Amino acid sequence: MTTLAEAYALALDHHRMGRWNDGLAVCRAILDVAPDNAGTWHLSALLAFQNDDRATALAHVRKALALAPDNPFFHNTFGEILRAGKSPEECVNAKEHYRAALMLRPDFPEALYNLGLTFLQEREIPQAKEHLERAASLAPEDVEIRVALGLCLLEMGQIQKAESHLHSALRHAPNLPEAWNNLGLVYQRQGRRDSAMVAYRRALALKPDFAEASNNLGALLQDRGRTLEALSYYKTALDLRPDFAEAHFNSGVALRDLGEMAGSLECFKKALSFRPDYPEALFALVMAELPLLYNAPEDISTARGRYAVALTMLERKVDAMIQQNNVAGLRALAVGVGAAQPFFLPYQAQDDCALQRRYGGVVHRLMARAFGVSSFSAPYLGKGRARVRVGFVSGHFRRHSVWKMPTRGWVEALDRNQFELIAYDVSPTEDAGAGALRALFDRYTPGPLSIEAWRAIISADAPDVLIYPELGMDPMALRLATQRLAPKQCVSWGHPETSGLPTIDYYLSSALMEPPEADAYYTEKLIRLPNLSLWLTPPLEDDAPDVADDVLMRSSRRREFGLRDDAIVYWCCQSLFKYLPQDDYIFPRIARLVGNCQFVFLHYLAGNVVNERFQARMERAFAAEGLSAAEYCRFLPRLSEAGFASVARLCDVLLDSLRWSGCNSVLESLTQGTPVVTLPGQFMRGRHAMAILQRMEMTETIAVSVGDYVEKARVLGENGGLRAEIRRKTRERICRLYRDGECVEALSTFLKESQ
């Protein structure tokens, strides 16, 4: 006859071997004859929990605790089952049971580990770190604790320590998929994307049904522009875990990047349905009201109104939390600041000052209450320093337009006898030229770091001036800009839009680009630096146009890109979202006047939805003129820098986009000698090309109206002699754009002035 002890041992063996149903059957048999056996109720709870019967598990662990309230193991198990529910109330109760277990047994590493995981789940990171470090000290060989601690340190921005713990875990358990997954997160935060890819794929090879690793690999692929492939990994993650809020959110981001705004909104709503306090999703839901591309002019005002309503809801939520003094809630919500920004708002070509003031105000209030006010007390200028200390805060210290214009030139040209320059690289990458870029600064501080760490570093450096080359793209740059970290804080036009932040004092812009009434468009004080405000250096000789290209070579190259030998080719090289639907009629109007011509557009990088919608717009516009868009419009894939230069050289005329003018693209095309037709817009962002041409004293292709723009495009297209003359003048005068000492002198004077 089997004894109770033998039956319990059998149930325990079933538990160890993963035979949950068999183990439960044995436990039921034991409890039929020994209903007061607390250990069996506890084991039955464990078996039911592992068999996905959480209700039974909760009931049975309560029975166990009722019989043995001082058993720390029972309290720990109760906490584990509660934490799996993921609701705030259950997490609070779980923590109470873990604490009860630790009161009974202070050296209980499993309870410390589980309590740390609960804090990590609730994003109470310092408390998580405290308990996980205690657990690791008690159980130094426990790899699961090391993995969790590594993730916790990563959340705190302690990247090197996180990597060390994860490598330690993998030395003891090289086939632990959770360790490889978290190591992938570390590599991704470090900008080591190839290494992250290897780590995620290793995690999935070890555990194919690992939803978190599938989601993380999708996010990495999306970061590399492989959005459709990323979506497939998010789908896999959601097939495995339909309530996976992060995978719903990431799917929404992917669909937003593809231009599928309706699907994007639904994904963000689903993410919030499973995790109502999801900060990134809350901000993304607001910004999803700003489409990437519009089908009709009236869609712009509709989107603008919906965005204003969504912004109001965000303001109410933040202000209610402030009134309730809910600092913990504000800290949690602050994680979402910068994750989604109103990047596409200025592409609507309207005055955004009022909306940006509201947006800047709400994120400033949120961050100020969540993190407090910086402690510096007075301006640092004049406190015995030999040089003015200037910090540049950016996530674009690499081959990016924000680095090329305006950051690099200012850094290269400022007198180091007068200025000490510090780079705060909040989003470093594996850019091949990173070493050379860093050498341009007196000091270079790389991220990624937590916002607390950045605040401490910048405050300790005590810069006289902080310059944000752009606000509107990089998340951490925005989070830091919401705070007062220097007596004089500036933004420039890497993203040409007012920040709306009360903490940003000055907007560094171009005198030639700003219209007379421009002060009204900024919440900052507008500083009109002379000319283009840029210090540009001439391109390398290899980048200069090959004036010796003969006709046969030109024809051969044109055919490579699907361009006709005898056509007048207009270069329309801006991102598709810069072209608004109310301006579509311009292209067929030019085509009707010129006849044999082609318009060369560049495909949107992320996917085909935006490209298809833009092509449909062109088809409607050309059909309205009785023409076929297929005959006139040529769409090319996104090009490398060399490919861009090659196509620019093959085109006859660059047609600058209306309302949001090209800058870097115009400069690169002018380097190839391509003539430019432009129509200045109302705002600085619509006046780049005009300012460049004015600086070169080549105003003959600057239009004064839409009709004049069309006429100039026609004349320049039909008159080969005129094009040749403009190319000649471009080669002669492009040097006027380079090494502008006047703008650097004005910038130097501004930086040395007290606030």
GROMACS .gro file of C-alpha atoms in nm, residues 377-751:
model
  375
  377SER     CA    1   2.197   7.821  -0.947
  378ALA     CA    2   2.352   8.092  -1.163
  379PRO     CA    3   2.506   8.146  -1.507
  380TYR     CA    4   2.849   7.994  -1.535
  381LEU     CA    5   2.980   8.256  -1.776
  382GLY     CA    6   3.256   8.469  -1.634
  383LYS     CA    7   3.344   8.236  -1.348
  384GLY     CA    8   3.712   8.225  -1.422
  385ARG     CA    9   3.706   7.996  -1.725
  386ALA     CA   10   3.943   8.066  -2.008
  387ARG     CA   11   3.689   7.940  -2.262
  388VAL     CA   12   3.314   7.938  -2.301
  389ARG     CA   13   3.189   7.581  -2.251
  390VAL     CA   14   2.942   7.475  -2.522
  391GLY     CA   15   2.764   7.141  -2.517
  392PHE     CA   16   2.603   6.984  -2.823
  393VAL     CA   17   2.325   6.736  -2.741
  394SER     CA   18   2.237   6.517  -3.036
  395GLY     CA   19   2.159   6.167  -3.153
  396HIS     CA   20   2.304   6.244  -3.496
  397PHE     CA   21   2.681   6.257  -3.460
  398ARG     CA   22   2.717   6.060  -3.783
  399ARG     CA   23   2.664   6.086  -4.158
  400HIS     CA   24   2.325   6.250  -4.130
  401SER     CA   25   2.189   6.582  -4.252
  402VAL     CA   26   2.163   6.707  -3.892
  403TRP     CA   27   2.537   6.652  -3.855
  404LYS     CA   28   2.624   6.796  -4.197
  405MET     CA   29   2.404   7.100  -4.139
  406PRO     CA   30   2.451   7.279  -3.914
  407THR     CA   31   2.646   7.089  -3.647
  408ARG     CA   32   2.970   6.985  -3.814
  409GLY     CA   33   3.056   7.323  -3.961
  410TRP     CA   34   3.007   7.507  -3.633
  411VAL     CA   35   3.215   7.253  -3.445
  412GLU     CA   36   3.495   7.274  -3.701
  413ALA     CA   37   3.495   7.653  -3.727
  414LEU     CA   38   3.457   7.776  -3.368
  415ASP     CA   39   3.786   7.905  -3.225
  416ARG     CA   40   3.914   7.657  -2.967
  417ASN     CA   41   4.103   7.934  -2.791
  418GLN     CA   42   3.764   8.081  -2.706
  419PHE     CA   43   3.538   7.774  -2.686
  420GLU     CA   44   3.548   7.434  -2.522
  421LEU     CA   45   3.317   7.199  -2.712
  422ILE     CA   46   3.155   6.890  -2.559
  423ALA     CA   47   2.951   6.630  -2.748
  424TYR     CA   48   2.671   6.450  -2.565
  425ASP     CA   49   2.596   6.164  -2.804
  426VAL     CA   50   2.261   6.039  -2.680
  427SER     CA   51   2.213   5.779  -2.957
  428PRO     CA   52   2.552   5.648  -3.072
  429THR     CA   53   2.578   5.415  -3.372
  430GLU     CA   54   2.844   5.200  -3.533
  431ASP     CA   55   2.900   5.466  -3.800
  432ALA     CA   56   3.235   5.403  -3.967
  433GLY     CA   57   3.327   5.770  -3.936
  434ALA     CA   58   3.238   5.803  -3.568
  435GLY     CA   59   3.599   5.821  -3.452
  436ALA     CA   60   3.678   6.114  -3.677
  437LEU     CA   61   3.363   6.295  -3.568
  438ARG     CA   62   3.444   6.252  -3.201
  439ALA     CA   63   3.795   6.389  -3.251
  440LEU     CA   64   3.644   6.725  -3.341
  441PHE     CA   65   3.535   6.782  -2.980
  442ASP     CA   66   3.732   6.859  -2.667
  443ARG     CA   67   3.529   6.592  -2.495
  444TYR     CA   68   3.294   6.327  -2.623
  445THR     CA   69   3.042   6.156  -2.392
  446PRO     CA   70   2.863   5.862  -2.552
  447GLY     CA   71   2.533   5.708  -2.450
  448PRO     CA   72   2.311   5.533  -2.420
  449LEU     CA   73   2.247   5.647  -2.065
  450SER     CA   74   1.941   5.699  -1.848
  451ILE     CA   75   1.794   6.045  -1.821
  452GLU     CA   76   1.915   6.062  -1.460
  453ALA     CA   77   2.269   5.980  -1.572
  454TRP     CA   78   2.262   6.241  -1.848
  455ARG     CA   79   2.131   6.504  -1.609
  456ALA     CA   80   2.411   6.429  -1.365
  457ILE     CA   81   2.683   6.435  -1.631
  458ILE     CA   82   2.568   6.757  -1.795
  459SER     CA   83   2.513   6.930  -1.461
  460ALA     CA   84   2.862   6.828  -1.347
  461ASP     CA   85   3.012   6.963  -1.671
  462ALA     CA   86   2.828   7.293  -1.610
  463PRO     CA   87   2.809   7.409  -1.974
  464ASP     CA   88   2.755   7.777  -2.036
  465VAL     CA   89   2.548   7.698  -2.344
  466LEU     CA   90   2.366   7.387  -2.462
  467ILE     CA   91   2.284   7.353  -2.831
  468TYR     CA   92   2.033   7.099  -2.960
  469PRO     CA   93   2.094   7.082  -3.338
  470GLU     CA   94   1.744   6.936  -3.375
  471LEU     CA   95   1.439   6.869  -3.164
  472GLY     CA   96   1.166   6.652  -3.302
  473MET     CA   97   1.348   6.333  -3.394
  474ASP     CA   98   1.571   6.187  -3.121
  475PRO     CA   99   1.380   6.080  -2.804
  476MET     CA  100   1.653   6.141  -2.546
  477ALA     CA  101   1.744   6.480  -2.693
  478LEU     CA  102   1.383   6.588  -2.640
  479ARG     CA  103   1.371   6.450  -2.284
  480LEU     CA  104   1.681   6.647  -2.192
  481ALA     CA  105   1.562   6.960  -2.370
  482THR     CA  106   1.248   6.967  -2.154
  483GLN     CA  107   1.473   7.049  -1.859
  484ARG     CA  108   1.693   7.342  -1.764
  485LEU     CA  109   2.049   7.205  -1.770
  486ALA     CA  110   2.237   7.522  -1.872
  487PRO     CA  111   2.177   7.896  -1.836
  488LYS     CA  112   2.155   7.937  -2.213
  489GLN     CA  113   1.978   7.671  -2.417
  490CYS     CA  114   1.935   7.676  -2.794
  491VAL     CA  115   1.784   7.471  -3.073
  492SER     CA  116   1.875   7.489  -3.438
  493TRP     CA  117   1.711   7.385  -3.761
  494GLY     CA  118   1.810   7.022  -3.803
  495HIS     CA  119   1.432   6.980  -3.788
  496PRO     CA  120   1.304   7.325  -3.891
  497GLU     CA  121   1.021   7.375  -3.644
  498THR     CA  122   0.984   7.562  -3.317
  499SER     CA  123   1.028   7.330  -3.019
  500GLY     CA  124   0.749   7.485  -2.811
  501LEU     CA  125   0.956   7.419  -2.497
  502PRO     CA  126   0.976   7.689  -2.230
  503THR     CA  127   1.325   7.561  -2.146
  504ILE     CA  128   1.469   7.648  -2.489
  505ASP     CA  129   1.567   8.014  -2.502
  506TYR     CA  130   1.691   8.068  -2.858
  507TYR     CA  131   1.634   7.937  -3.209
  508LEU     CA  132   1.952   7.958  -3.420
  509SER     CA  133   1.844   8.017  -3.778
  510SER     CA  134   1.948   8.171  -4.108
  511ALA     CA  135   1.898   8.539  -4.191
  512LEU     CA  136   1.848   8.458  -4.559
  513MET     CA  137   1.593   8.187  -4.491
  514GLU     CA  138   1.370   8.366  -4.241
  515PRO     CA  139   1.089   8.594  -4.364
  516PRO     CA  140   1.048   8.935  -4.196
  517GLU     CA  141   0.755   8.820  -3.978
  518ALA     CA  142   0.928   8.499  -3.865
  519ASP     CA  143   0.957   8.590  -3.494
  520ALA     CA  144   0.587   8.509  -3.456
  521TYR     CA  145   0.646   8.149  -3.567
  522TYR     CA  146   0.873   8.059  -3.273
  523THR     CA  147   0.831   8.016  -2.899
  524GLU     CA  148   1.207   8.077  -2.871
  525LYS     CA  149   1.381   8.408  -2.936
  526LEU     CA  150   1.482   8.395  -3.302
  527ILE     CA  151   1.852   8.448  -3.375
  528ARG     CA  152   1.911   8.523  -3.744
  529LEU     CA  153   2.272   8.422  -3.805
  530PRO     CA  154   2.412   8.581  -4.123
  531ASN     CA  155   2.358   8.427  -4.464
  532LEU     CA  156   2.283   8.051  -4.449
  533SER     CA  157   2.403   8.027  -4.087
  534LEU     CA  158   2.624   7.740  -4.208
  535TRP     CA  159   2.995   7.676  -4.224
  536LEU     CA  160   3.023   7.439  -4.520
  537THR     CA  161   3.338   7.284  -4.662
  538PRO     CA  162   3.387   7.207  -5.033
  539PRO     CA  163   3.321   6.847  -5.136
  540LEU     CA  164   3.608   6.616  -5.209
  541GLU     CA  165   3.725   6.620  -5.568
  542ASP     CA  166   3.577   6.274  -5.622
  543ASP     CA  167   3.233   6.423  -5.547
  544ALA     CA  168   3.265   6.702  -5.802
  545PRO     CA  169   3.072   6.674  -6.131
  546ASP     CA  170   3.244   6.506  -6.422
  547VAL     CA  171   3.220   6.777  -6.685
  548ALA     CA  172   3.384   6.546  -6.937
  549ASP     CA  173   3.086   6.307  -6.956
  550ASP     CA  174   3.019   6.258  -7.326
  551VAL     CA  175   2.679   6.211  -7.486
  552LEU     CA  176   2.710   5.832  -7.520
  553MET     CA  177   2.807   5.788  -7.157
  554ARG     CA  178   2.519   6.013  -7.044
  555SER     CA  179   2.270   5.814  -7.255
  556SER     CA  180   2.397   5.484  -7.121
  557ARG     CA  181   2.370   5.603  -6.762
  558ARG     CA  182   2.020   5.740  -6.820
  559ARG     CA  183   1.900   5.407  -6.950
  560GLU     CA  184   2.028   5.241  -6.631
  561PHE     CA  185   1.768   5.442  -6.440
  562GLY     CA  186   1.488   5.404  -6.692
  563LEU     CA  187   1.523   5.760  -6.823
  564ARG     CA  188   1.472   5.849  -7.189
  565ASP     CA  189   1.770   5.982  -7.382
  566ASP     CA  190   1.579   6.267  -7.544
  567ALA     CA  191   1.352   6.369  -7.254
  568ILE     CA  192   1.383   6.677  -7.038
  569VAL     CA  193   1.432   6.515  -6.698
  570TYR     CA  194   1.312   6.700  -6.390
  571TRP     CA  195   1.471   6.594  -6.061
  572CYS     CA  196   1.206   6.573  -5.783
  573CYS     CA  197   1.426   6.428  -5.512
  574GLN     CA  198   1.247   6.520  -5.189
  575SER     CA  199   1.080   6.274  -4.951
  576LEU     CA  200   0.731   6.203  -5.081
  577PHE     CA  201   0.565   6.342  -4.769
  578LYS     CA  202   0.701   6.689  -4.858
  579TYR     CA  203   0.466   6.701  -5.157
  580LEU     CA  204   0.115   6.813  -5.059
  581PRO     CA  205  -0.186   6.713  -5.271
  582GLN     CA  206  -0.290   7.072  -5.346
  583ASP     CA  207   0.031   7.109  -5.547
  584ASP     CA  208   0.005   6.790  -5.756
  585TYR     CA  209  -0.138   6.975  -6.057
  586ILE     CA  210   0.194   7.151  -6.114
  587PHE     CA  211   0.362   6.843  -6.261
  588PRO     CA  212   0.108   6.770  -6.537
  589ARG     CA  213   0.090   7.142  -6.613
  590ILE     CA  214   0.464   7.145  -6.678
  591ALA     CA  215   0.433   6.823  -6.877
  592ARG     CA  216   0.161   6.969  -7.101
  593LEU     CA  217   0.381   7.271  -7.175
  594VAL     CA  218   0.710   7.087  -7.229
  595GLY     CA  219   0.589   6.766  -7.391
  596ASN     CA  220   0.871   6.514  -7.388
  597CYS     CA  221   0.974   6.518  -7.023
  598GLN     CA  222   1.003   6.296  -6.717
  599PHE     CA  223   0.974   6.364  -6.345
  600VAL     CA  224   1.206   6.154  -6.129
  601PHE     CA  225   1.079   6.081  -5.777
  602LEU     CA  226   1.241   5.873  -5.505
  603HIS     CA  227   1.043   5.596  -5.340
  604TYR     CA  228   0.968   5.619  -4.971
  605LEU     CA  229   1.205   5.382  -4.795
  606ALA     CA  230   0.977   5.199  -4.550
  607GLY     CA  231   0.735   5.029  -4.788
  608ASN     CA  232   0.498   5.036  -5.081
  609VAL     CA  233   0.182   5.181  -4.925
  610VAL     CA  234   0.309   5.540  -4.932
  611ASN     CA  235   0.457   5.492  -5.279
  612GLU     CA  236   0.132   5.348  -5.414
  613ARG     CA  237  -0.075   5.629  -5.267
  614PHE     CA  238   0.154   5.896  -5.404
  615GLN     CA  239   0.153   5.732  -5.746
  616ALA     CA  240  -0.227   5.722  -5.732
  617ARG     CA  241  -0.226   6.094  -5.663
  618MET     CA  242  -0.004   6.152  -5.965
  619GLU     CA  243  -0.233   5.939  -6.178
  620ARG     CA  244  -0.533   6.149  -6.076
  621ALA     CA  245  -0.349   6.476  -6.134
  622PHE     CA  246  -0.221   6.377  -6.479
  623ALA     CA  247  -0.556   6.228  -6.579
  624ALA     CA  248  -0.722   6.560  -6.497
  625GLU     CA  249  -0.500   6.715  -6.768
  626GLY     CA  250  -0.573   6.431  -7.010
  627LEU     CA  251  -0.226   6.282  -6.963
  628SER     CA  252  -0.089   5.948  -6.843
  629ALA     CA  253   0.130   5.963  -6.531
  630ALA     CA  254   0.309   5.645  -6.640
  631GLU     CA  255   0.450   5.827  -6.941
  632TYR     CA  256   0.592   6.112  -6.738
  633CYS     CA  257   0.668   5.988  -6.384
  634ARG     CA  258   0.965   5.770  -6.300
  635PHE     CA  259   1.005   5.633  -5.947
  636LEU     CA  260   1.348   5.519  -5.830
  637PRO     CA  261   1.439   5.324  -5.517
  638ARG     CA  262   1.617   5.513  -5.242
  639LEU     CA  263   1.972   5.589  -5.350
  640SER     CA  264   2.312   5.585  -5.186
  641GLU     CA  265   2.501   5.914  -5.173
  642ALA     CA  266   2.693   5.816  -5.485
  643GLY     CA  267   2.373   5.706  -5.660
  644PHE     CA  268   2.200   6.031  -5.567
  645ALA     CA  269   2.487   6.231  -5.715
  646SER     CA  270   2.481   6.023  -6.033
  647VAL     CA  271   2.109   6.076  -6.094
  648ALA     CA  272   2.133   6.446  -6.009
  649ARG     CA  273   2.404   6.477  -6.274
  650LEU     CA  274   2.185   6.306  -6.533
  651CYS     CA  275   1.882   6.529  -6.472
  652ASP     CA  276   1.829   6.859  -6.648
  653VAL     CA  277   1.649   7.060  -6.378
  654LEU     CA  278   1.581   7.018  -6.008
  655LEU     CA  279   1.223   7.111  -5.919
  656ASP     CA  280   1.233   7.213  -5.555
  657SER     CA  281   0.935   7.097  -5.348
  658LEU     CA  282   0.689   7.371  -5.260
  659ARG     CA  283   0.621   7.466  -4.895
  660TRP     CA  284   0.910   7.252  -4.760
  661SER     CA  285   1.220   7.324  -4.961
  662GLY     CA  286   1.520   7.097  -5.001
  663CYS     CA  287   1.847   7.194  -4.835
  664ASN     CA  288   2.097   6.909  -4.820
  665SER     CA  289   1.952   6.761  -5.140
  666VAL     CA  290   1.967   7.099  -5.315
  667LEU     CA  291   2.329   7.152  -5.209
  668GLU     CA  292   2.426   6.803  -5.327
  669SER     CA  293   2.250   6.857  -5.660
  670LEU     CA  294   2.414   7.196  -5.709
  671THR     CA  295   2.747   7.025  -5.651
  672GLN     CA  296   2.663   6.822  -5.960
  673GLY     CA  297   2.579   7.141  -6.150
  674THR     CA  298   2.203   7.074  -6.168
  675PRO     CA  299   1.995   7.395  -6.212
  676VAL     CA  300   1.731   7.454  -5.943
  677VAL     CA  301   1.384   7.607  -5.974
  678THR     CA  302   1.227   7.707  -5.642
  679LEU     CA  303   0.930   7.897  -5.505
  680PRO     CA  304   0.988   8.037  -5.152
  681GLY     CA  305   0.731   7.932  -4.894
  682GLN     CA  306   0.584   8.112  -4.595
  683PHE     CA  307   0.812   7.953  -4.336
  684MET     CA  308   1.186   7.904  -4.302
  685ARG     CA  309   1.151   7.537  -4.397
  686GLY     CA  310   1.014   7.643  -4.735
  687ARG     CA  311   1.297   7.887  -4.813
  688HIS     CA  312   1.619   7.682  -4.806
  689ALA     CA  313   1.679   7.669  -5.181
  690MET     CA  314   1.592   8.036  -5.223
  691ALA     CA  315   1.853   8.135  -4.963
  692ILE     CA  316   2.117   7.914  -5.123
  693LEU     CA  317   2.057   8.067  -5.466
  694GLN     CA  318   2.055   8.418  -5.322
  695ARG     CA  319   2.388   8.350  -5.155
  696MET     CA  320   2.521   8.245  -5.496
  697GLU     CA  321   2.361   8.554  -5.659
  698MET     CA  322   2.167   8.329  -5.895
  699THR     CA  323   1.814   8.457  -5.843
  700GLU     CA  324   1.690   8.406  -6.198
  701THR     CA  325   1.539   8.064  -6.112
  702ILE     CA  326   1.362   8.183  -5.794
  703ALA     CA  327   0.991   8.207  -5.875
  704VAL     CA  328   0.748   8.462  -5.730
  705SER     CA  329   0.427   8.262  -5.789
  706VAL     CA  330   0.311   7.916  -5.888
  707GLY     CA  331   0.259   8.035  -6.244
  708ASP     CA  332   0.611   8.178  -6.251
  709TYR     CA  333   0.745   7.849  -6.109
  710VAL     CA  334   0.581   7.654  -6.391
  711GLU     CA  335   0.708   7.900  -6.651
  712LYS     CA  336   1.064   7.892  -6.521
  713ALA     CA  337   1.054   7.511  -6.523
  714ARG     CA  338   0.932   7.519  -6.884
  715VAL     CA  339   1.188   7.770  -7.008
  716LEU     CA  340   1.479   7.602  -6.831
  717GLY     CA  341   1.368   7.263  -6.961
  718GLU     CA  342   1.335   7.376  -7.322
  719ASN     CA  343   1.641   7.602  -7.339
  720GLY     CA  344   1.955   7.390  -7.334
  721GLY     CA  345   2.174   7.694  -7.375
  722LEU     CA  346   2.026   7.855  -7.066
  723ARG     CA  347   2.082   7.535  -6.868
  724ALA     CA  348   2.443   7.526  -6.978
  725GLU     CA  349   2.491   7.888  -6.873
  726ILE     CA  350   2.341   7.820  -6.530
  727ARG     CA  351   2.560   7.513  -6.488
  728ARG     CA  352   2.863   7.725  -6.570
  729LYS     CA  353   2.762   7.994  -6.319
  730THR     CA  354   2.692   7.725  -6.058
  731ARG     CA  355   3.043   7.586  -6.092
  732GLU     CA  356   3.188   7.936  -6.061
  733ARG     CA  357   2.977   8.056  -5.769
  734ILE     CA  358   2.919   7.752  -5.553
  735CYS     CA  359   3.235   7.846  -5.365
  736ARG     CA  360   3.037   8.136  -5.213
  737LEU     CA  361   2.854   7.882  -4.998
  738TYR     CA  362   3.169   7.755  -4.832
  739ARG     CA  363   3.362   7.868  -4.522
  740ASP     CA  364   3.136   8.154  -4.425
  741GLY     CA  365   3.338   8.337  -4.161
  742GLU     CA  366   3.066   8.598  -4.113
  743CYS     CA  367   2.816   8.347  -3.974
  744VAL     CA  368   3.079   8.188  -3.747
  745GLU     CA  369   3.179   8.529  -3.610
  746ALA     CA  370   2.814   8.609  -3.534
  747LEU     CA  371   2.767   8.269  -3.368
  748SER     CA  372   3.080   8.324  -3.158
  749THR     CA  373   2.956   8.662  -3.044
  750PHE     CA  374   2.619   8.515  -2.952
  751LEU     CA  375   2.773   8.229  -2.754
   0.00000   0.00000   0.00000
